[in-house]
Amino acid sequence: MEYIAKQEQKGGAGSRVVSREEWLEARKALLQQEKELTRQRDRVNAARLALPWVRVDKDYRFQTSSGQKSLADLFEGRSQLMINHFMFGPDWDAGCPGCSFFADHIDGMLPHLNNHDVTFMTVSRAPLDKIEAYKRRMNWHFPWVSSYGSDFNFDFHVSFTKEQLASGSVTYNFRQTPSEQAHDELPGLSAFYKDEQGQIFHTYSQYARGGEEALGTLMILDHAPLGRNETGTLSFVKRKDEYVQKPAANAGCCH
């Protein structure tokens, strides 16, 4: 470390190179901000749990690999249901790269969520055959169903008609969003609860960048020396089979 400080006057991305003592002082100051962020997250989580619920009375239907199912069926015998609103429209050839990036994180979570009485389900408006073909391409195993022909996506403000977009704005992320900032499909995450009587309640939804904390890759990059190194939200993200493999930066000339 001392050798590097003597040889280099600055670190990556213009960072200063300092003594270990000065670095430790700066790191301890940052730690106080990180602790406050953790406490703030705890406060927000408590407020989220305190939100009131809304009963869902509409009979939504979904196309699945084992036939048509209701919203109640999607709980798969558990009391809690998380629905990932995946951007994949009926006329699209492939799923959204950003939603695909999120989907890469799902399979490893499922055993832990299921053990906690939570079912995690992905829903898109694309027909089931398109969904299953894309799922095979990406080598994913999580449950993914089609809401094609249903009002579900529209009612939860993640899909928009041509008429809605032509009106100049759409309701997204609990506000009016200009149409030029929207698409026919947008991402989100919604939570539901089913009680012992079979009543279903909508408890929570988040949109836009609200789900970033579930993206482990982003959380790791936030701690890496150059951060996310992006020019816009998720500007670096591609579908995982579309990345061009780069040689290791420290590979010798003989490799």
Short mmCIF file of N, CA, C and O in Angstrom, two decimals, residues 177-247:
data_model
loop_
_atom_site.label_atom_id
_atom_site.label_comp_id
_atom_site.label_asym_id
_atom_site.label_seq_id
_atom_site.Cartn_x
_atom_site.Cartn_y
_atom_site.Cartn_z
N THR A 177 -46.79 10.93 -15.60
CA THR A 177 -45.50 10.89 -16.27
C THR A 177 -45.68 11.25 -17.73
O THR A 177 -46.53 10.65 -18.41
N PRO A 178 -44.93 12.20 -18.26
CA PRO A 178 -45.04 12.56 -19.68
C PRO A 178 -44.84 11.35 -20.58
O PRO A 178 -43.98 10.51 -20.31
N SER A 179 -45.65 11.26 -21.63
CA SER A 179 -45.61 10.10 -22.52
C SER A 179 -44.23 9.88 -23.12
O SER A 179 -43.81 8.74 -23.36
N GLU A 180 -43.49 10.98 -23.37
CA GLU A 180 -42.16 10.81 -23.97
C GLU A 180 -41.18 10.15 -23.01
O GLU A 180 -40.11 9.68 -23.43
N GLN A 181 -41.53 10.10 -21.72
CA GLN A 181 -40.68 9.42 -20.73
C GLN A 181 -41.20 8.02 -20.42
O GLN A 181 -40.64 7.33 -19.56
N ALA A 182 -42.24 7.61 -21.10
CA ALA A 182 -42.87 6.32 -20.83
C ALA A 182 -42.77 5.39 -22.05
O ALA A 182 -42.29 5.78 -23.11
N HIS A 183 -43.22 4.17 -21.87
CA HIS A 183 -43.30 3.18 -22.94
C HIS A 183 -44.63 2.45 -22.78
O HIS A 183 -45.37 2.68 -21.82
N ASP A 184 -44.93 1.55 -23.71
CA ASP A 184 -46.17 0.78 -23.56
C ASP A 184 -46.08 -0.20 -22.39
O ASP A 184 -47.09 -0.63 -21.85
N GLU A 185 -44.83 -0.56 -21.99
CA GLU A 185 -44.62 -1.41 -20.83
C GLU A 185 -43.57 -0.75 -19.93
O GLU A 185 -42.58 -0.21 -20.42
N LEU A 186 -43.77 -0.82 -18.61
CA LEU A 186 -42.81 -0.28 -17.66
C LEU A 186 -42.67 -1.25 -16.48
O LEU A 186 -43.55 -2.08 -16.24
N PRO A 187 -41.56 -1.17 -15.72
CA PRO A 187 -41.32 -2.16 -14.66
C PRO A 187 -41.98 -1.80 -13.34
O PRO A 187 -42.35 -0.65 -13.09
N GLY A 188 -42.10 -2.81 -12.49
CA GLY A 188 -42.64 -2.58 -11.16
C GLY A 188 -42.62 -3.87 -10.35
O GLY A 188 -42.30 -4.95 -10.85
N LEU A 189 -42.97 -3.74 -9.08
CA LEU A 189 -43.06 -4.87 -8.16
C LEU A 189 -44.26 -4.63 -7.27
O LEU A 189 -44.40 -3.55 -6.69
N SER A 190 -45.14 -5.61 -7.17
CA SER A 190 -46.35 -5.47 -6.35
C SER A 190 -46.46 -6.60 -5.35
O SER A 190 -46.05 -7.74 -5.62
N ALA A 191 -47.03 -6.29 -4.17
CA ALA A 191 -47.17 -7.26 -3.09
C ALA A 191 -48.64 -7.48 -2.75
O ALA A 191 -49.44 -6.53 -2.74
N PHE A 192 -48.98 -8.74 -2.44
CA PHE A 192 -50.36 -9.11 -2.13
C PHE A 192 -50.37 -10.07 -0.94
O PHE A 192 -49.42 -10.81 -0.69
N TYR A 193 -51.50 -10.05 -0.22
CA TYR A 193 -51.69 -10.95 0.91
C TYR A 193 -53.03 -11.65 0.77
O TYR A 193 -54.02 -11.02 0.37
N LYS A 194 -53.06 -12.94 1.09
CA LYS A 194 -54.32 -13.70 1.06
C LYS A 194 -54.59 -14.25 2.45
O LYS A 194 -53.75 -14.96 3.03
N ASP A 195 -55.77 -13.89 3.02
CA ASP A 195 -56.07 -14.34 4.37
C ASP A 195 -56.70 -15.73 4.37
O ASP A 195 -56.89 -16.35 3.31
N GLU A 196 -57.05 -16.23 5.55
CA GLU A 196 -57.57 -17.59 5.67
C GLU A 196 -58.93 -17.75 5.01
O GLU A 196 -59.34 -18.87 4.68
N GLN A 197 -59.64 -16.66 4.82
CA GLN A 197 -60.94 -16.72 4.14
C GLN A 197 -60.79 -16.63 2.61
O GLN A 197 -61.78 -16.71 1.89
N GLY A 198 -59.57 -16.46 2.13
CA GLY A 198 -59.33 -16.38 0.69
C GLY A 198 -59.41 -14.98 0.13
O GLY A 198 -59.30 -14.79 -1.09
N GLN A 199 -59.61 -13.97 0.99
CA GLN A 199 -59.63 -12.60 0.52
C GLN A 199 -58.21 -12.16 0.15
O GLN A 199 -57.25 -12.48 0.86
N ILE A 200 -58.11 -11.41 -0.95
CA ILE A 200 -56.80 -10.95 -1.42
C ILE A 200 -56.70 -9.44 -1.23
O ILE A 200 -57.64 -8.70 -1.52
N PHE A 201 -55.55 -9.01 -0.76
CA PHE A 201 -55.32 -7.58 -0.54
C PHE A 201 -54.04 -7.14 -1.25
O PHE A 201 -53.03 -7.84 -1.23
N HIS A 202 -54.14 -5.99 -1.89
CA HIS A 202 -52.96 -5.35 -2.47
C HIS A 202 -52.34 -4.51 -1.37
O HIS A 202 -52.98 -3.62 -0.81
N THR A 203 -51.08 -4.78 -1.03
CA THR A 203 -50.44 -4.12 0.10
C THR A 203 -49.39 -3.10 -0.30
O THR A 203 -49.11 -2.17 0.47
N TYR A 204 -48.80 -3.27 -1.48
CA TYR A 204 -47.67 -2.39 -1.82
C TYR A 204 -47.35 -2.52 -3.31
O TYR A 204 -47.52 -3.59 -3.90
N SER A 205 -46.86 -1.44 -3.91
CA SER A 205 -46.27 -1.47 -5.25
C SER A 205 -45.14 -0.46 -5.30
O SER A 205 -45.18 0.58 -4.62
N GLN A 206 -44.13 -0.78 -6.08
CA GLN A 206 -43.03 0.17 -6.31
C GLN A 206 -42.69 0.15 -7.80
O GLN A 206 -42.90 -0.85 -8.49
N TYR A 207 -42.18 1.26 -8.28
CA TYR A 207 -41.92 1.41 -9.71
C TYR A 207 -40.58 2.12 -9.94
O TYR A 207 -39.91 2.54 -8.99
N ALA A 208 -40.22 2.24 -11.22
CA ALA A 208 -39.02 2.96 -11.63
C ALA A 208 -37.80 2.39 -10.91
O ALA A 208 -37.57 1.19 -10.94
N ARG A 209 -37.03 3.25 -10.21
CA ARG A 209 -35.80 2.79 -9.54
C ARG A 209 -36.07 2.25 -8.13
O ARG A 209 -35.13 1.94 -7.40
N GLY A 210 -37.35 2.10 -7.78
CA GLY A 210 -37.68 1.69 -6.42
C GLY A 210 -37.16 0.32 -6.05
O GLY A 210 -36.97 0.03 -4.86
N GLY A 211 -36.91 -0.54 -7.03
CA GLY A 211 -36.48 -1.90 -6.72
C GLY A 211 -34.99 -2.14 -6.77
O GLY A 211 -34.54 -3.29 -6.75
N GLU A 212 -34.20 -1.08 -6.82
CA GLU A 212 -32.76 -1.26 -6.98
C GLU A 212 -32.11 -2.07 -5.86
O GLU A 212 -31.14 -2.79 -6.10
N GLU A 213 -32.64 -1.97 -4.65
CA GLU A 213 -32.02 -2.69 -3.54
C GLU A 213 -32.09 -4.21 -3.73
O GLU A 213 -31.32 -4.95 -3.11
N ALA A 214 -33.00 -4.68 -4.58
CA ALA A 214 -33.09 -6.11 -4.84
C ALA A 214 -32.08 -6.57 -5.88
O ALA A 214 -31.93 -7.78 -6.11
N LEU A 215 -31.38 -5.63 -6.48
CA LEU A 215 -30.39 -5.95 -7.52
C LEU A 215 -29.02 -6.07 -6.88
O LEU A 215 -28.30 -5.09 -6.72
N GLY A 216 -28.66 -7.29 -6.52
CA GLY A 216 -27.39 -7.50 -5.83
C GLY A 216 -26.19 -7.02 -6.63
O GLY A 216 -25.22 -6.52 -6.07
N THR A 217 -26.25 -7.15 -7.96
CA THR A 217 -25.13 -6.69 -8.79
C THR A 217 -24.89 -5.20 -8.61
O THR A 217 -23.75 -4.75 -8.48
N LEU A 218 -25.97 -4.41 -8.60
CA LEU A 218 -25.82 -2.97 -8.40
C LEU A 218 -25.26 -2.66 -7.02
O LEU A 218 -24.44 -1.75 -6.86
N MET A 219 -25.70 -3.40 -6.02
CA MET A 219 -25.23 -3.14 -4.66
C MET A 219 -23.72 -3.42 -4.55
O MET A 219 -22.99 -2.71 -3.86
N ILE A 220 -23.25 -4.46 -5.25
CA ILE A 220 -21.81 -4.74 -5.27
C ILE A 220 -21.07 -3.65 -6.02
O ILE A 220 -20.03 -3.15 -5.57
N LEU A 221 -21.61 -3.24 -7.18
CA LEU A 221 -20.95 -2.20 -7.97
C LEU A 221 -20.87 -0.88 -7.19
O LEU A 221 -19.91 -0.12 -7.35
N ASP A 222 -21.87 -0.60 -6.36
CA ASP A 222 -21.84 0.62 -5.57
C ASP A 222 -20.66 0.65 -4.61
O ASP A 222 -20.28 1.72 -4.11
N HIS A 223 -20.07 -0.52 -4.33
CA HIS A 223 -18.93 -0.61 -3.43
C HIS A 223 -17.62 -0.82 -4.19
O HIS A 223 -16.55 -0.86 -3.56
N ALA A 224 -17.70 -0.96 -5.50
CA ALA A 224 -16.49 -1.16 -6.30
C ALA A 224 -15.78 0.17 -6.55
O ALA A 224 -16.39 1.24 -6.42
N PRO A 225 -14.49 0.14 -6.87
CA PRO A 225 -13.71 1.38 -7.02
C PRO A 225 -14.30 2.40 -7.99
O PRO A 225 -14.21 3.61 -7.73
N LEU A 226 -14.90 1.96 -9.07
CA LEU A 226 -15.46 2.90 -10.05
C LEU A 226 -16.98 2.95 -10.02
O LEU A 226 -17.60 3.54 -10.89
N GLY A 227 -17.59 2.33 -9.02
CA GLY A 227 -19.05 2.38 -8.90
C GLY A 227 -19.75 1.74 -10.08
O GLY A 227 -19.26 0.80 -10.69
N ARG A 228 -20.91 2.26 -10.41
CA ARG A 228 -21.69 1.71 -11.52
C ARG A 228 -21.12 2.13 -12.87
O ARG A 228 -21.41 1.49 -13.88
N ASN A 229 -20.37 3.21 -12.90
CA ASN A 229 -19.72 3.65 -14.13
C ASN A 229 -20.72 3.69 -15.28
O ASN A 229 -20.47 3.18 -16.37
N GLU A 230 -21.85 4.33 -15.04
CA GLU A 230 -22.91 4.39 -16.05
C GLU A 230 -23.16 5.83 -16.49
O GLU A 230 -22.89 6.78 -15.76
N THR A 231 -23.67 5.97 -17.70
CA THR A 231 -23.99 7.29 -18.23
C THR A 231 -25.47 7.62 -18.05
O THR A 231 -25.90 8.74 -18.27
N GLY A 232 -26.25 6.64 -17.69
CA GLY A 232 -27.67 6.77 -17.42
C GLY A 232 -28.11 5.54 -16.65
O GLY A 232 -27.33 4.60 -16.50
N THR A 233 -29.34 5.52 -16.18
CA THR A 233 -29.81 4.38 -15.40
C THR A 233 -29.65 3.08 -16.17
O THR A 233 -30.21 2.92 -17.26
N LEU A 234 -28.85 2.17 -15.63
CA LEU A 234 -28.60 0.84 -16.22
C LEU A 234 -28.05 0.92 -17.64
O LEU A 234 -28.27 0.01 -18.44
N SER A 235 -27.31 1.98 -17.96
CA SER A 235 -26.80 2.14 -19.33
C SER A 235 -25.84 1.03 -19.74
O SER A 235 -25.66 0.76 -20.93
N PHE A 236 -25.22 0.39 -18.75
CA PHE A 236 -24.23 -0.65 -19.05
C PHE A 236 -24.84 -2.04 -19.23
O PHE A 236 -24.16 -2.98 -19.63
N VAL A 237 -26.11 -2.17 -18.93
CA VAL A 237 -26.73 -3.49 -18.86
C VAL A 237 -27.14 -4.02 -20.23
O VAL A 237 -27.73 -3.31 -21.04
N LYS A 238 -26.81 -5.28 -20.47
CA LYS A 238 -27.29 -6.01 -21.64
C LYS A 238 -27.87 -7.34 -21.16
O LYS A 238 -27.69 -7.73 -20.00
N ARG A 239 -28.57 -8.04 -22.04
CA ARG A 239 -28.98 -9.39 -21.69
C ARG A 239 -27.69 -10.21 -21.50
O ARG A 239 -26.71 -10.01 -22.21
N LYS A 240 -27.72 -11.16 -20.57
CA LYS A 240 -26.48 -11.82 -20.17
C LYS A 240 -25.82 -12.60 -21.29
O LYS A 240 -24.61 -12.83 -21.24
N ASP A 241 -26.57 -12.97 -22.32
CA ASP A 241 -25.96 -13.69 -23.44
C ASP A 241 -25.53 -12.74 -24.56
O ASP A 241 -25.15 -13.19 -25.65
N GLU A 242 -25.58 -11.44 -24.31
CA GLU A 242 -25.20 -10.45 -25.32
C GLU A 242 -23.90 -9.71 -24.97
O GLU A 242 -23.43 -8.89 -25.76
N TYR A 243 -23.34 -10.00 -23.82
CA TYR A 243 -22.07 -9.37 -23.46
C TYR A 243 -20.94 -9.93 -24.32
O TYR A 243 -20.90 -11.15 -24.58
N VAL A 244 -20.03 -9.07 -24.73
CA VAL A 244 -18.82 -9.51 -25.42
C VAL A 244 -17.77 -9.79 -24.37
O VAL A 244 -17.43 -8.92 -23.56
N GLN A 245 -17.25 -11.01 -24.35
CA GLN A 245 -16.26 -11.37 -23.36
C GLN A 245 -14.96 -10.61 -23.60
O GLN A 245 -14.43 -10.61 -24.71
N LYS A 246 -14.47 -9.95 -22.57
CA LYS A 246 -13.24 -9.17 -22.66
C LYS A 246 -12.10 -9.93 -21.97
O LYS A 246 -12.32 -10.59 -20.96
N PRO A 247 -10.88 -9.82 -22.53
CA PRO A 247 -9.75 -10.45 -21.87
C PRO A 247 -9.48 -9.78 -20.52
O PRO A 247 -9.79 -8.61 -20.33
#
